[in-house]
XYZ file of N, CA and C in Angstrom:
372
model
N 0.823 -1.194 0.000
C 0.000 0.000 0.000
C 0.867 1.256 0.000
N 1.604 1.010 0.978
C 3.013 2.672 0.303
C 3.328 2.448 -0.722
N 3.958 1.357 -1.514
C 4.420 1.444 -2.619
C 3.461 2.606 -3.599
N 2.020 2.004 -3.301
C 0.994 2.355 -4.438
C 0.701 4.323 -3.829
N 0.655 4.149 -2.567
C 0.809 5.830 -2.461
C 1.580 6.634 -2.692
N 2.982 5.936 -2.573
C 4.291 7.088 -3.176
C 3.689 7.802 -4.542
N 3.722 6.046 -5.410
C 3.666 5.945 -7.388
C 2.688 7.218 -7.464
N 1.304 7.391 -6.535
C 0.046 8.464 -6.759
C 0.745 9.531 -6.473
N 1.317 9.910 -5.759
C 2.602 11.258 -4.986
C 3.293 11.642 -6.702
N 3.820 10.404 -7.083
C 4.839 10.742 -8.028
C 3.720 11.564 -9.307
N 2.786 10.853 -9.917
C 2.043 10.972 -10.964
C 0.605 12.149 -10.588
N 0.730 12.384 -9.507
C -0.369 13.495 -9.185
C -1.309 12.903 -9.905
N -2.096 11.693 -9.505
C -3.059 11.376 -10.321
C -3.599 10.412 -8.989
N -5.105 10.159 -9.277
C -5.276 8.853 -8.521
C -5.632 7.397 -9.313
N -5.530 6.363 -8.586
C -5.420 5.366 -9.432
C -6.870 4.962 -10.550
N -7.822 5.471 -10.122
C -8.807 4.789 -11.379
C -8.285 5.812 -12.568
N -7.739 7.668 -12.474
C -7.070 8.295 -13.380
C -5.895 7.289 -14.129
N -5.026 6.793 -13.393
C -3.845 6.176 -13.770
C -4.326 5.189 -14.971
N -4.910 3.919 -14.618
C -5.986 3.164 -14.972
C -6.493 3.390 -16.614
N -7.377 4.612 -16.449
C -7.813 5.175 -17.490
C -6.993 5.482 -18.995
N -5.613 6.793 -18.219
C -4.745 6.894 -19.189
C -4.548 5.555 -19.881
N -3.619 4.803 -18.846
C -2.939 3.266 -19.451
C -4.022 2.636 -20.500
N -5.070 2.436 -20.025
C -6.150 1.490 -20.683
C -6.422 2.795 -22.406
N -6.213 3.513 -22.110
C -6.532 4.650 -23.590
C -5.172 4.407 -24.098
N -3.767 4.342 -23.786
C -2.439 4.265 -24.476
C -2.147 3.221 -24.763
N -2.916 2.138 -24.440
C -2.593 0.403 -24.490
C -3.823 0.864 -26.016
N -5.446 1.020 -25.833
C -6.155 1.287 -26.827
C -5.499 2.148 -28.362
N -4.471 2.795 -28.247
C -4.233 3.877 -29.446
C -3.083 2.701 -29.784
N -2.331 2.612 -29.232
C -1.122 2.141 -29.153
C -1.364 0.445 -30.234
N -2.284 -0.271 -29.892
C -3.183 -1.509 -30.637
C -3.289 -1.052 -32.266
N -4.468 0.053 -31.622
C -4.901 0.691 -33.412
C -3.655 1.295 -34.321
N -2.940 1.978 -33.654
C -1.394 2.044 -34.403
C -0.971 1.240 -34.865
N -0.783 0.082 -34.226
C 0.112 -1.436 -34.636
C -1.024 -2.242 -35.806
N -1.922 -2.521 -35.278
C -3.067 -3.108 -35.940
C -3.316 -2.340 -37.578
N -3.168 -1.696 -37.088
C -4.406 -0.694 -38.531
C -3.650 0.389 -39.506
N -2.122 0.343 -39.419
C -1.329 1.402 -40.117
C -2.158 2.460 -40.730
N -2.753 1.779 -42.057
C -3.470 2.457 -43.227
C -4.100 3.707 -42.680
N -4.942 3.061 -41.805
C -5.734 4.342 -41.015
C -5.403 6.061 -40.555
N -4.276 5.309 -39.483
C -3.308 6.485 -39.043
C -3.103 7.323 -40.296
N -2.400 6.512 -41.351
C -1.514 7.339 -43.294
C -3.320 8.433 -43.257
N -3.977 7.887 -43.988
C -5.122 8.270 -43.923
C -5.336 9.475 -42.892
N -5.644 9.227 -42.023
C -6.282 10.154 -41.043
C -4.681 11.729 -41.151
N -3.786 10.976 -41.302
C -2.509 12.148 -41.329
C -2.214 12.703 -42.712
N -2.710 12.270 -43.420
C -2.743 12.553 -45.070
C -4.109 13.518 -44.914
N -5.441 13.397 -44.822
C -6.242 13.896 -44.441
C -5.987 15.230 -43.783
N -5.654 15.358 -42.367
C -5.022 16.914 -41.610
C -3.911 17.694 -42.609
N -2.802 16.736 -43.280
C -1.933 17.299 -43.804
C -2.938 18.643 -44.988
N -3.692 18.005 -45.514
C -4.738 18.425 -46.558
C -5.358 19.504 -46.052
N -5.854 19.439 -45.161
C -6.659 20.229 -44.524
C -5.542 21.274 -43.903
N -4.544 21.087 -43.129
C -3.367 22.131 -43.311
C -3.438 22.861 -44.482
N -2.784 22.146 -45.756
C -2.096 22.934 -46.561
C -3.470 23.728 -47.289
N -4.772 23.270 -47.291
C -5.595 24.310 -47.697
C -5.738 25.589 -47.020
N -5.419 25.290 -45.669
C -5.514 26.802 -44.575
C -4.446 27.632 -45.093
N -3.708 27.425 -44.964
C -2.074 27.889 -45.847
C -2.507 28.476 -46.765
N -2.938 27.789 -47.979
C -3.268 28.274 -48.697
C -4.366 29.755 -48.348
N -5.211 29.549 -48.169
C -6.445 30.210 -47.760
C -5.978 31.613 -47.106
N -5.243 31.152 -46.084
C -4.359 32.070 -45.920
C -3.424 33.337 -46.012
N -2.376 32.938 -46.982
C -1.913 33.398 -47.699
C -2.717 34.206 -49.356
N -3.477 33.861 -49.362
C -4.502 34.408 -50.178
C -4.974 35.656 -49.642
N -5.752 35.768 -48.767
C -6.223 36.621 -48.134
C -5.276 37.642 -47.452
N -3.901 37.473 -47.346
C -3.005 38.399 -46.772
C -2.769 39.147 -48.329
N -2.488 38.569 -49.224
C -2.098 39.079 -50.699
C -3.607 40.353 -51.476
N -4.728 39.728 -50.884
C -5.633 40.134 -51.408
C -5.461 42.082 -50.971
N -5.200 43.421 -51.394
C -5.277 44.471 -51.085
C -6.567 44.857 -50.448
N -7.788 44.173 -50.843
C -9.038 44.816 -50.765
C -9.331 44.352 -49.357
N -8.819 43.236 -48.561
C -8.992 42.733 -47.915
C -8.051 42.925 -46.728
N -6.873 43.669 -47.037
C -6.147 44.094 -45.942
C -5.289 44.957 -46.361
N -5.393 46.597 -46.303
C -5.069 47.245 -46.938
C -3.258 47.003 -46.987
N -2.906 47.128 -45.115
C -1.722 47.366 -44.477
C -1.296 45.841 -44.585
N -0.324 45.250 -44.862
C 0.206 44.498 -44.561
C 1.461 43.742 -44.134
N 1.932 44.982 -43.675
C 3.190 44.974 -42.960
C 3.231 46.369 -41.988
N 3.440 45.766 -40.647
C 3.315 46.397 -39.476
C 4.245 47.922 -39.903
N 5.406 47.914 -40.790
C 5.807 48.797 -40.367
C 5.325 50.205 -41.647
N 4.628 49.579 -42.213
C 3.484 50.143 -43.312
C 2.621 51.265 -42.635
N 2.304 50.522 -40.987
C 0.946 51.274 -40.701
C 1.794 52.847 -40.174
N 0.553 53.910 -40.431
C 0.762 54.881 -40.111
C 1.348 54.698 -38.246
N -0.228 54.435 -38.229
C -0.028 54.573 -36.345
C 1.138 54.376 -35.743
N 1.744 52.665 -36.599
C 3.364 52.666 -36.059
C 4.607 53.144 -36.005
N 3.812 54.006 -37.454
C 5.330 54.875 -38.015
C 5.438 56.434 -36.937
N 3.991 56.681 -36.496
C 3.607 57.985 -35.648
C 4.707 57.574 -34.416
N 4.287 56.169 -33.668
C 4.813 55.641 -32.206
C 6.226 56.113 -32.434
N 7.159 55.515 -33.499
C 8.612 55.457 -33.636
C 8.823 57.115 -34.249
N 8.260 57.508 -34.806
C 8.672 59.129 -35.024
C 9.722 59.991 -33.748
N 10.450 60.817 -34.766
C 11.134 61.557 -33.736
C 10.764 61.958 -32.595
N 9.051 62.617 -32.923
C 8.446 62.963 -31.564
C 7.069 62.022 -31.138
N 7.584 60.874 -31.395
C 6.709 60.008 -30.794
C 6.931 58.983 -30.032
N 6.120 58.353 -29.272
C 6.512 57.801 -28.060
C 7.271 57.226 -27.734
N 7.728 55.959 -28.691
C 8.920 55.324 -29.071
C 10.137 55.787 -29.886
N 10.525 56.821 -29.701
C 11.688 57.464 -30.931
C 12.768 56.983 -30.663
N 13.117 56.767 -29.576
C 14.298 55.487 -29.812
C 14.439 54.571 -30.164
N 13.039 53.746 -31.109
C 13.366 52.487 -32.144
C 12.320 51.669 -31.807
N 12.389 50.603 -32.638
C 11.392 50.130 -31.741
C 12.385 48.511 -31.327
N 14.149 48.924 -31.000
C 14.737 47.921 -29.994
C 15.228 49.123 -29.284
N 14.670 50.239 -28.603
C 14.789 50.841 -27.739
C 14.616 50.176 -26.124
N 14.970 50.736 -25.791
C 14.495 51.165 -24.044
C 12.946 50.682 -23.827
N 12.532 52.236 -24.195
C 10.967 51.817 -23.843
C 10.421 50.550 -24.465
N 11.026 51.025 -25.798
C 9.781 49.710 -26.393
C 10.199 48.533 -25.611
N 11.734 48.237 -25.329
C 11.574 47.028 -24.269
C 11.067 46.782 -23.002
N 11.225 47.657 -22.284
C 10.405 48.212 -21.312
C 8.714 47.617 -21.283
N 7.978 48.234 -22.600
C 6.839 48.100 -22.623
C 6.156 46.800 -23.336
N 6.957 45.995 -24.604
C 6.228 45.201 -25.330
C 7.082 44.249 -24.874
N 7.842 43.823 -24.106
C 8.404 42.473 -23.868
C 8.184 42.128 -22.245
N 8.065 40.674 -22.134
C 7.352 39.818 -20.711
C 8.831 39.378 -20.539
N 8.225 38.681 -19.088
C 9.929 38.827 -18.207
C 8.997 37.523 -17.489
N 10.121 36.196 -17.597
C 9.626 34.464 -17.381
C 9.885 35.550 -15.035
N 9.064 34.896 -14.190
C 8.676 34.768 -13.168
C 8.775 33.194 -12.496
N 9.601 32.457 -11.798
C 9.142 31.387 -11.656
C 8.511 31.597 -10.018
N 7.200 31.009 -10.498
C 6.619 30.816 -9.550
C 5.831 29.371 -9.048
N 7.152 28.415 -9.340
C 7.088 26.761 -8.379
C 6.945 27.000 -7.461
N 7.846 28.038 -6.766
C 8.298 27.832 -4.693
C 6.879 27.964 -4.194
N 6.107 28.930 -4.589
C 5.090 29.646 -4.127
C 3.980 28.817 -4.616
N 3.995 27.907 -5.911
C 2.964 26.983 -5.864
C 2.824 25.853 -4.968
N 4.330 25.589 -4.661
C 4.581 24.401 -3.594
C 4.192 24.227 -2.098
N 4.282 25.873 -1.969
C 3.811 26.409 -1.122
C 2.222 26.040 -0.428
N 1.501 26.266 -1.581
C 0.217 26.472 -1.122
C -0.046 25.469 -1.638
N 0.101 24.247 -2.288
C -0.036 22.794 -1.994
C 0.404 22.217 -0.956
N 1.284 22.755 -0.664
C 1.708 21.659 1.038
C 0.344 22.641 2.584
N 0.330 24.132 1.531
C -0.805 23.996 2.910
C -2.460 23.606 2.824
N -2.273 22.781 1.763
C -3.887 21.555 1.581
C -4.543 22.667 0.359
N -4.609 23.748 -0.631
C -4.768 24.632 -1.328
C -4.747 23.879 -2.032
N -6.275 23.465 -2.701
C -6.478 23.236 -4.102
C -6.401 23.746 -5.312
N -5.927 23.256 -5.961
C -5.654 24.206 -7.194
C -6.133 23.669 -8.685
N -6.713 24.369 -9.307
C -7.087 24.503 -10.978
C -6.313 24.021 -11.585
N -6.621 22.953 -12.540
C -5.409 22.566 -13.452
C -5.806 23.585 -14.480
C-alpha cells in the first residue's frame, strides 16, 4: 500500500485516473500497430486540410481589398509611435519599447509548492 501511495505522490493522479490513461495508451497504441493504413489516412487527411488553410491564408493576406496594411511597419499609427516625436523614438529595440512590449519568465514553483503543502487546491 506505500508502494501504491508514493507511485500516486509521483504521478499526481489517482489510481482509477492512472488506470484510465494506461487502458486509452494500451487502446491507441493496438490501433497504431493493428491498422497502419488508417493512421496514413487520417494524417494525409489533416496534412490536406493544413495545406488548404495555408493556402487560404496566404490568399487573403495578398488580397489588397482585404487588408489594406500588410506589414506592421506600413501602418501609419506605427510609423507615428517610432517618429522623432513620438513615443517610441528610440526604435522600436529601444528602451521603452523594451520596457513596454516584452514579458519577463517569473518562476513561480516555490510559491505553488507552497500552497499545496498547505492543503490549497488548485485549478489545473
Amino acid at each position: 500500500m506505500k508502494k501504491e501511495t508514493q507511485m500516486n505522490e509521483n504521478l499526481d493522479c489517482t489510481r482509477r485516473q492512472f488506470l484510465k490513461l494506461a487502458g486509452t495508451a494500451a487502446a491507441v497504441a493496438t490501433v497504431v500497430v493493428t491498422v497502419p493504413g488508417l493512421v496514413t489516412e487520417a494524417q494525409a487527411a489533416e496534412l490536406d486540410l493544413v495545406s488548404k488553410r495555408q493556402t487560404g491564408v496566404y490568399a487573403a493576406d495578398a488580397n489588397p481589398k482585404l487588408y489594406k496594411l500588410r506589414k506592421s511597419q506600413d501602418n501609419p499609427m506605427v510609423q507615428k509611435l517610432y517618429a522623432k516625436d513620438g513615443f517610441l523614438h528610440d526604435g522600436p529595440c529601444g528602451h521603452k519599447a523594451h520596457e513596454l512590449l516584452h514579458t519577463h519568465y517569473v518562476d513561480r514553483s516555490v510559491a505553488l509548492k507552497a500552497l499545496k503543502a498547505k492543503g490549497v487546491k488548485l485549478k489545473a
